[in-house]
């Protein structure tokens, strides 16, 4: 058993609707085995930062451009995670690939949400709207979302949860993205984080 509540750090880059789903789940008492203690954004203009602020969560900006290298970028993130004693890291729309060094430091402690049913439409180059563009181009009739542990292979870690979503005739990437978020991502991300935190707490 850990001797403290599980501390969650969320890494974001954009709108932060998945971060919001985690905040809402925590407010409802569904996400209860861990607490969001820190949000880190690699972009200063991410709306996710406003969501963190509104919820009273400490938020930090870490810019690769400003720091000058990937090493300095990851070092800064690691220091913030250490300083804030973060146990579980959630990539919620975090659009930077983390190095093998980084992912090795947190085995089974980093989760990622990906907007497709892995192993379809995942890996390098598949992020955000591109994933839905690729799904529509291929012509799949079912897509969805996946929460998985992060290891050194992009989108290659162990799957924790998945949910399927139907593709409709005439869908645009934007329409499909919204449906996948609403029907899958915002549900399975909080559920998977709760599951992992509960397991972590009982260790
Ligand atoms: C989400 O659809 C998430 O699954 C995706 O980016 C979006 C972020 O939205 N992540 C990836 O593509 C990671 N490979 P949000 O900022 O509103 O949560």
Short mmCIF file of C-alpha atoms in Angstrom, two decimals, residues 74 78 81-82 87 89 91 97-111 149-154 157:
data_model
loop_
_atom_site.label_atom_id
_atom_site.label_comp_id
_atom_site.label_asym_id
_atom_site.label_seq_id
_atom_site.Cartn_x
_atom_site.Cartn_y
_atom_site.Cartn_z
CA UNK A 74 12.48 16.26 -20.76
CA UNK A 78 11.07 15.24 -14.96
CA UNK A 81 7.15 15.60 -11.83
CA UNK A 82 9.71 14.89 -9.07
CA UNK A 87 3.03 8.91 -9.24
CA UNK A 89 1.41 10.54 -15.58
CA UNK A 91 -0.80 12.12 -21.62
CA UNK A 97 6.97 12.02 -28.38
CA UNK A 98 8.85 11.16 -25.21
CA UNK A 99 12.25 9.47 -25.43
CA UNK A 100 13.01 5.91 -24.40
CA UNK A 101 15.00 7.31 -21.46
CA UNK A 102 11.93 9.14 -20.24
CA UNK A 103 9.43 6.32 -20.68
CA UNK A 104 11.82 3.80 -19.04
CA UNK A 105 11.90 5.96 -15.93
CA UNK A 106 8.16 5.45 -15.35
CA UNK A 107 7.29 1.83 -16.19
CA UNK A 108 3.50 1.30 -16.21
CA UNK A 109 3.13 4.77 -14.75
CA UNK A 110 2.41 6.71 -17.97
CA UNK A 111 -0.99 6.43 -19.72
CA UNK A 149 0.49 2.39 -21.09
CA UNK A 150 3.34 4.28 -22.70
CA UNK A 151 6.60 2.52 -23.47
CA UNK A 152 9.42 3.23 -25.92
CA UNK A 153 7.29 2.34 -28.97
CA UNK A 154 4.93 5.18 -30.00
CA UNK A 157 2.40 -0.07 -24.92
#
